[in-house]
Amino acid sequence: MIVGPDDVKELRSLGLPAFFVSALQAPDQRTYSQGSGDYRSEYLRFEQIIQKYEEWRQASPTWVTRQQAGASWEGRPVWVYRLREPTTPIPPKSVVLQAGIHAREWISPAVVMHLFNHLRELAQTSILHRWLINEVEVCVFPVQNPDGYEYTWTSNRFWRKNRRNNGSSYGVDLNRNYSKGWGGAGSSGNPSSSTYRGPAPFSEPETQAVRDFVATLPNFVGFIDYHSYGQYILWPWGYTTNPPPDRVEFDRIGRAMEQAVEDPFGMDYRQGQTSTTLYIASGVSNDWAYDVYGALAFAIELRDRGTYGFELPPEQIRPTQDENFLAFEVFLLEVAR
Ligand SMILES: [Zn+2]
């Protein structure tokens, strides 16, 4: 675990051993962005990411729409992009993909960009994918935590939370701010902690945006929140080690997604219940989506296993995107049928 200077005191108070790794630094932008805007080979700034989605919207104006679901603490828009077949006579099922809830996990927005755009492209030529977007609308939050994401580019590469001003510190861990199990183990009430849950469930505009948008969907059936790193496919619950009512179904679909994601490059992902596979975490997004809506709700930890951690080299963007598109197809097929 890497913590920032705000968390050293709490870490030591727990009696955990800690040592100094490196001084905080803004990333060397020459390493990360060549300015080509190619989301398959480099990480992009927030505005560049939205620009790509805008290009896709302009290229497919009947399929792709967008709306502003909210605004961050610093006033950046929290966008949602929606991909669907517009001639479908009945309101389709909807799935929601969340990217970039944790600021430093740069591979997450990059992967979700590919899922959205590749599905859009394939639907033009493949009957299967055309059918999929007919049955299932895909709604994407390209960067749910834009303030934190930009902060990782300008100030602190390892920032995780949003940028709420807590008085003597900054930030709420948005993935401890959802309602299910809020306040429990695996979250902190200390504002300077990197897992600070916030003053109340849904206290943050960035989580309110997701909650309020999902409430407008007529038939919300699936949810994936993309994180890094560790290579896990995780399902509820995170807040307790008790299994969810649909554990057999989650296990079956989790295994199918695991098989798909491992297929092209042999990368080892592990699927299972969050609390027993990774760790207990309370107030997480997919627990909420499953609890309130009964949605097929996953959290996926992308590459790698810790060699590079949050600083996944740009050469690994493309294979991570490709392998995760296959797991996404399995997920879509499950919710479509
Ligand atoms: Zn995360």
Short mmCIF file of C-alpha atoms and ligand atoms in Angstrom, two decimals:
data_model
loop_
_atom_site.label_atom_id
_atom_site.label_comp_id
_atom_site.label_asym_id
_atom_site.label_seq_id
_atom_site.Cartn_x
_atom_site.Cartn_y
_atom_site.Cartn_z
CA MET A 1 0.00 0.00 0.00
CA ILE A 2 1.33 3.42 -0.92
CA VAL A 3 -0.01 6.33 1.12
CA GLY A 4 0.49 10.06 0.82
CA PRO A 5 1.88 12.33 3.52
CA ASP A 6 -1.62 12.89 4.94
CA ASP A 7 -1.89 9.24 5.92
CA VAL A 8 1.48 8.56 7.52
CA LYS A 9 0.27 9.50 10.99
CA GLU A 10 -2.73 7.18 10.86
CA LEU A 11 -0.64 4.35 9.46
CA ARG A 12 1.87 4.65 12.30
CA SER A 13 -0.93 4.92 14.90
CA LEU A 14 -2.10 1.48 13.78
CA GLY A 15 1.34 0.09 14.52
CA LEU A 16 1.95 -0.78 10.89
CA PRO A 17 5.50 -0.62 9.61
CA ALA A 18 6.01 2.17 7.09
CA PHE A 19 8.95 3.40 5.10
CA PHE A 20 9.62 6.28 2.76
CA VAL A 21 9.32 5.40 -0.93
CA SER A 22 9.69 8.63 -2.87
CA ALA A 23 8.90 12.31 -2.77
CA LEU A 24 5.57 13.30 -4.25
CA GLN A 25 5.92 14.35 -7.80
CA ALA A 26 3.84 15.30 -10.73
CA PRO A 27 4.30 12.74 -13.50
CA ASP A 28 6.73 13.46 -16.26
CA GLN A 29 4.21 14.29 -18.92
CA ARG A 30 6.62 13.38 -21.70
CA THR A 31 6.44 9.80 -20.43
CA TYR A 32 2.69 9.67 -20.47
CA SER A 33 1.34 11.89 -23.20
CA GLN A 34 2.93 12.23 -26.61
CA GLY A 35 0.21 14.61 -27.62
CA SER A 36 -1.11 12.28 -30.31
CA GLY A 37 -4.37 11.77 -28.43
CA ASP A 38 -4.24 8.03 -29.14
CA TYR A 39 -6.12 6.46 -26.26
CA ARG A 40 -4.75 3.02 -27.19
CA SER A 41 -1.12 3.95 -26.60
CA GLU A 42 -1.04 6.80 -24.09
CA TYR A 43 -2.89 8.15 -21.08
CA LEU A 44 -4.96 11.25 -21.71
CA ARG A 45 -5.92 14.30 -19.68
CA PHE A 46 -9.55 14.78 -18.68
CA GLU A 47 -10.32 17.22 -21.49
CA GLN A 48 -8.66 14.95 -24.06
CA ILE A 49 -10.78 12.02 -22.92
CA ILE A 50 -14.01 13.99 -23.26
CA GLN A 51 -12.82 15.22 -26.66
CA LYS A 52 -12.53 11.62 -27.86
CA TYR A 53 -16.07 10.81 -26.70
CA GLU A 54 -17.25 13.94 -28.47
CA GLU A 55 -15.64 12.71 -31.69
CA TRP A 56 -17.47 9.41 -31.35
CA ARG A 57 -20.72 11.23 -30.63
CA GLN A 58 -20.27 13.31 -33.76
CA ALA A 59 -19.45 10.21 -35.79
CA SER A 60 -22.55 8.35 -34.55
CA PRO A 61 -25.07 11.05 -33.64
CA THR A 62 -28.05 8.71 -33.58
CA TRP A 63 -26.35 6.12 -31.38
CA VAL A 64 -24.34 8.23 -28.96
CA THR A 65 -25.82 10.89 -26.70
CA ARG A 66 -24.46 12.65 -23.68
CA GLN A 67 -25.76 14.47 -20.67
CA GLN A 68 -24.24 16.17 -17.68
CA ALA A 69 -25.04 14.10 -14.60
CA GLY A 70 -23.53 16.57 -12.17
CA ALA A 71 -20.51 18.68 -11.39
CA SER A 72 -17.45 18.04 -9.24
CA TRP A 73 -16.39 20.09 -6.22
CA GLU A 74 -14.18 22.21 -8.46
CA GLY A 75 -16.96 22.61 -11.01
CA ARG A 76 -15.88 20.15 -13.69
CA PRO A 77 -18.75 18.42 -15.48
CA VAL A 78 -19.50 14.80 -14.61
CA TRP A 79 -20.54 13.52 -18.03
CA VAL A 80 -22.48 10.42 -18.99
CA TYR A 81 -22.26 9.04 -22.52
CA ARG A 82 -24.98 6.67 -23.69
CA LEU A 83 -24.77 4.18 -26.54
CA ARG A 84 -27.95 2.57 -27.84
CA GLU A 85 -29.79 1.58 -30.97
CA PRO A 86 -32.34 4.40 -31.33
CA THR A 87 -34.92 2.50 -33.35
CA THR A 88 -35.54 0.00 -30.58
CA PRO A 89 -39.27 0.22 -29.82
CA ILE A 90 -39.19 -0.34 -26.07
CA PRO A 91 -36.87 1.22 -23.50
CA PRO A 92 -33.91 -1.15 -23.38
CA LYS A 93 -32.17 -2.53 -20.38
CA SER A 94 -29.36 -0.26 -19.22
CA VAL A 95 -25.92 -0.99 -17.86
CA VAL A 96 -23.62 1.60 -16.29
CA LEU A 97 -19.82 1.59 -16.48
CA GLN A 98 -17.92 3.76 -14.03
CA ALA A 99 -14.35 4.84 -14.81
CA GLY A 100 -11.83 6.83 -12.81
CA ILE A 101 -13.58 6.91 -9.43
CA HIS A 102 -10.07 6.59 -7.95
CA ALA A 103 -7.93 9.32 -9.43
CA ARG A 104 -4.58 7.54 -9.75
CA GLU A 105 -5.97 4.46 -11.51
CA TRP A 106 -5.32 5.80 -14.99
CA ILE A 107 -5.88 2.54 -16.82
CA SER A 108 -9.55 2.61 -15.79
CA PRO A 109 -10.70 5.54 -17.99
CA ALA A 110 -8.48 4.19 -20.78
CA VAL A 111 -10.13 0.76 -20.72
CA VAL A 112 -13.68 2.11 -20.53
CA MET A 113 -12.98 4.36 -23.53
CA HIS A 114 -12.14 1.27 -25.53
CA LEU A 115 -15.17 -0.70 -24.34
CA PHE A 116 -17.45 2.12 -25.43
CA ASN A 117 -15.80 2.90 -28.74
CA HIS A 118 -15.08 -0.65 -29.83
CA LEU A 119 -18.68 -1.65 -29.20
CA ARG A 120 -19.80 1.40 -31.18
CA GLU A 121 -17.53 0.42 -34.08
CA LEU A 122 -18.45 -3.26 -34.05
CA ALA A 123 -22.17 -2.50 -34.00
CA GLN A 124 -21.78 -0.98 -37.46
CA THR A 125 -20.72 -4.29 -39.02
CA SER A 126 -21.54 -7.13 -36.61
CA ILE A 127 -25.09 -8.38 -36.24
CA LEU A 128 -24.33 -9.70 -32.76
CA HIS A 129 -23.09 -6.36 -31.47
CA ARG A 130 -25.90 -4.50 -33.20
CA TRP A 131 -28.30 -6.82 -31.38
CA LEU A 132 -26.49 -6.18 -28.09
CA ILE A 133 -26.94 -2.41 -28.23
CA ASN A 134 -30.52 -3.00 -29.26
CA GLU A 135 -31.16 -5.00 -26.11
CA VAL A 136 -28.86 -3.15 -23.74
CA GLU A 137 -28.07 0.54 -23.53
CA VAL A 138 -24.48 1.17 -22.38
CA CYS A 139 -24.06 4.24 -20.16
CA VAL A 140 -20.54 5.35 -19.33
CA PHE A 141 -19.07 7.75 -16.81
CA PRO A 142 -15.75 8.44 -18.60
CA VAL A 143 -14.13 10.08 -15.56
CA GLN A 144 -16.28 10.08 -12.45
CA ASN A 145 -13.70 11.93 -10.34
CA PRO A 146 -12.36 14.62 -12.70
CA ASP A 147 -10.86 16.87 -9.99
CA GLY A 148 -8.84 14.03 -8.53
CA TYR A 149 -7.83 12.79 -11.97
CA GLU A 150 -6.46 16.18 -13.01
CA TYR A 151 -4.72 16.50 -9.63
CA THR A 152 -2.79 13.30 -10.39
CA TRP A 153 -1.48 15.00 -13.55
CA THR A 154 -0.58 18.32 -11.98
CA SER A 155 0.38 17.67 -8.36
CA ASN A 156 0.39 14.17 -6.91
CA ARG A 157 0.50 11.09 -9.12
CA PHE A 158 -0.79 8.87 -6.29
CA TRP A 159 -3.87 10.90 -5.30
CA ARG A 160 -6.95 8.66 -4.83
CA LYS A 161 -9.88 10.69 -3.49
CA ASN A 162 -11.92 13.61 -4.80
CA ARG A 163 -10.93 17.18 -3.89
CA ARG A 164 -13.44 18.19 -1.21
CA ASN A 165 -11.92 20.67 1.21
CA ASN A 166 -12.13 18.98 4.62
CA GLY A 167 -10.60 21.93 6.46
CA SER A 168 -7.21 20.53 7.41
CA SER A 169 -7.07 18.01 4.58
CA TYR A 170 -8.62 17.21 1.23
CA GLY A 171 -10.75 14.53 -0.25
CA VAL A 172 -13.38 11.86 0.23
CA ASP A 173 -12.84 8.32 -1.05
CA LEU A 174 -15.81 8.20 -3.42
CA ASN A 175 -15.80 4.42 -3.36
CA ARG A 176 -16.52 4.47 0.38
CA ASN A 177 -19.29 7.08 0.00
CA TYR A 178 -22.13 4.92 -1.39
CA SER A 179 -24.96 3.94 0.92
CA LYS A 180 -24.79 0.16 1.32
CA GLY A 181 -22.78 -0.65 4.43
CA TRP A 182 -21.64 2.97 4.69
CA GLY A 183 -19.50 3.61 7.76
CA GLY A 184 -18.43 0.02 8.24
CA ALA A 185 -15.09 -1.75 8.20
CA GLY A 186 -12.65 -0.97 5.43
CA SER A 187 -13.47 2.74 5.48
CA SER A 188 -12.27 5.56 7.70
CA GLY A 189 -13.97 8.38 9.58
CA ASN A 190 -10.73 10.33 9.58
CA PRO A 191 -10.83 13.06 6.90
CA SER A 192 -7.11 12.81 6.27
CA SER A 193 -7.30 9.08 5.53
CA SER A 194 -7.13 7.94 1.92
CA THR A 195 -10.26 5.83 2.58
CA TYR A 196 -12.24 8.65 4.26
CA ARG A 197 -15.90 7.81 3.71
CA GLY A 198 -17.18 11.40 3.90
CA PRO A 199 -19.63 12.95 6.38
CA ALA A 200 -22.67 10.98 5.15
CA PRO A 201 -23.68 8.51 2.45
CA PHE A 202 -23.78 10.27 -0.93
CA SER A 203 -22.37 13.45 0.58
CA GLU A 204 -20.29 14.05 -2.56
CA PRO A 205 -21.50 15.58 -5.83
CA GLU A 206 -19.56 12.95 -7.81
CA THR A 207 -21.44 10.04 -6.18
CA GLN A 208 -24.74 11.94 -6.22
CA ALA A 209 -24.33 12.27 -9.99
CA VAL A 210 -24.25 8.48 -10.40
CA ARG A 211 -27.07 7.86 -7.93
CA ASP A 212 -29.36 10.45 -9.55
CA PHE A 213 -28.59 9.37 -13.10
CA VAL A 214 -29.22 5.70 -12.37
CA ALA A 215 -32.57 6.65 -10.79
CA THR A 216 -33.71 7.94 -14.19
CA LEU A 217 -33.08 4.61 -15.96
CA PRO A 218 -36.25 2.58 -16.54
CA ASN A 219 -34.54 -0.81 -16.39
CA PHE A 220 -31.09 -0.69 -14.78
CA VAL A 221 -29.69 -4.24 -14.80
CA GLY A 222 -25.89 -4.15 -14.79
CA PHE A 223 -22.99 -2.17 -13.39
CA ILE A 224 -19.20 -2.37 -13.54
CA ASP A 225 -16.83 -0.07 -11.66
CA TYR A 226 -13.29 -0.19 -13.11
CA HIS A 227 -10.26 0.08 -10.84
CA SER A 228 -6.61 -0.82 -10.73
CA TYR A 229 -4.65 -2.72 -9.76
CA GLY A 230 -4.52 -6.43 -8.83
CA GLN A 231 -6.42 -8.28 -11.57
CA TYR A 232 -9.65 -9.18 -9.85
CA ILE A 233 -13.28 -9.56 -10.92
CA LEU A 234 -15.22 -8.79 -7.76
CA TRP A 235 -18.87 -9.08 -6.79
CA PRO A 236 -20.93 -8.18 -3.69
CA TRP A 237 -20.65 -7.99 -0.86
CA GLY A 238 -17.66 -5.86 0.04
CA TYR A 239 -18.98 -4.64 3.39
CA THR A 240 -19.52 -8.12 4.89
CA THR A 241 -18.16 -11.62 4.43
CA ASN A 242 -21.73 -12.95 4.30
CA PRO A 243 -22.44 -14.15 0.76
CA PRO A 244 -25.00 -12.31 -1.38
CA PRO A 245 -28.36 -14.00 -2.18
CA ASP A 246 -27.27 -14.44 -5.81
CA ARG A 247 -23.83 -15.86 -5.06
CA VAL A 248 -24.29 -18.86 -7.35
CA GLU A 249 -25.18 -16.63 -10.28
CA PHE A 250 -22.35 -14.17 -9.53
CA ASP A 251 -19.90 -17.04 -9.30
CA ARG A 252 -21.03 -18.53 -12.60
CA ILE A 253 -20.81 -15.23 -14.49
CA GLY A 254 -17.63 -14.23 -12.71
CA ARG A 255 -15.98 -17.44 -13.88
CA ALA A 256 -17.09 -16.85 -17.46
CA MET A 257 -15.72 -13.30 -17.36
CA GLU A 258 -12.47 -14.53 -15.84
CA GLN A 259 -12.05 -17.10 -18.57
CA ALA A 260 -12.68 -14.45 -21.23
CA VAL A 261 -10.27 -11.87 -19.81
CA GLU A 262 -7.50 -14.43 -19.47
CA ASP A 263 -7.96 -15.86 -22.93
CA PRO A 264 -5.92 -13.60 -25.24
CA PHE A 265 -2.75 -13.02 -23.19
CA GLY A 266 -2.94 -15.56 -20.36
CA MET A 267 -3.04 -12.85 -17.69
CA ASP A 268 -4.19 -14.29 -14.37
CA TYR A 269 -7.32 -12.59 -12.99
CA ARG A 270 -9.22 -13.91 -9.96
CA GLN A 271 -12.95 -13.69 -9.50
CA GLY A 272 -14.88 -13.82 -6.26
CA GLN A 273 -16.70 -11.93 -3.55
CA THR A 274 -14.95 -8.63 -2.73
CA SER A 275 -14.67 -9.13 1.04
CA THR A 276 -13.30 -12.66 0.90
CA THR A 277 -11.23 -12.36 -2.30
CA LEU A 278 -9.60 -8.95 -1.78
CA TYR A 279 -10.59 -7.18 1.44
CA ILE A 280 -13.59 -5.82 3.33
CA ALA A 281 -14.64 -2.44 1.96
CA SER A 282 -17.80 -0.61 3.03
CA GLY A 283 -19.82 1.91 1.07
CA VAL A 284 -18.59 0.72 -2.33
CA SER A 285 -20.42 1.40 -5.56
CA ASN A 286 -21.24 -2.12 -6.70
CA ASP A 287 -22.67 -3.12 -3.30
CA TRP A 288 -25.05 -0.17 -3.71
CA ALA A 289 -26.04 -1.07 -7.29
CA TYR A 290 -26.78 -4.66 -6.25
CA ASP A 291 -28.54 -3.72 -3.01
CA VAL A 292 -30.86 -1.03 -4.40
CA TYR A 293 -31.49 -2.35 -7.93
CA GLY A 294 -30.54 -6.00 -7.86
CA ALA A 295 -28.14 -5.18 -10.69
CA LEU A 296 -25.46 -7.60 -11.83
CA ALA A 297 -22.79 -5.43 -10.24
CA PHE A 298 -19.03 -5.94 -10.45
CA ALA A 299 -15.87 -4.12 -9.56
CA ILE A 300 -12.94 -5.03 -11.78
CA GLU A 301 -9.35 -4.46 -10.75
CA LEU A 302 -7.33 -4.12 -13.95
CA ARG A 303 -3.62 -4.77 -14.51
CA ASP A 304 -1.17 -5.34 -13.04
CA ARG A 305 -0.28 -7.35 -9.93
CA GLY A 306 2.06 -4.74 -8.50
CA THR A 307 5.16 -4.63 -10.69
CA TYR A 308 4.17 -1.16 -11.87
CA GLY A 309 0.97 -0.74 -9.88
CA PHE A 310 -0.83 2.50 -10.66
CA GLU A 311 1.94 3.47 -13.10
CA LEU A 312 1.09 0.82 -15.66
CA PRO A 313 3.34 1.45 -18.68
CA PRO A 314 1.59 2.83 -21.77
CA GLU A 315 2.57 -0.29 -23.74
CA GLN A 316 0.15 -2.25 -21.55
CA ILE A 317 -2.84 -0.01 -22.27
CA ARG A 318 -3.79 -1.79 -25.50
CA PRO A 319 -3.64 -5.39 -24.24
CA THR A 320 -5.50 -4.43 -21.05
CA GLN A 321 -8.21 -2.85 -23.20
CA ASP A 322 -8.39 -5.84 -25.53
CA GLU A 323 -8.61 -8.53 -22.86
CA ASN A 324 -11.24 -6.58 -20.93
CA PHE A 325 -13.41 -6.09 -23.98
CA LEU A 326 -13.87 -9.87 -24.03
CA ALA A 327 -15.02 -9.97 -20.40
CA PHE A 328 -17.32 -7.03 -21.14
CA GLU A 329 -18.92 -8.99 -23.99
CA VAL A 330 -19.63 -11.89 -21.63
CA PHE A 331 -21.21 -9.44 -19.19
CA LEU A 332 -23.36 -7.85 -21.92
CA LEU A 333 -24.52 -11.20 -23.23
CA GLU A 334 -25.60 -12.18 -19.72
CA VAL A 335 -27.67 -9.05 -19.14
CA ALA A 336 -29.08 -9.08 -22.70
CA ARG A 337 -30.56 -12.55 -22.64
ZN ZN B 1 -9.79 1.87 -7.01
#
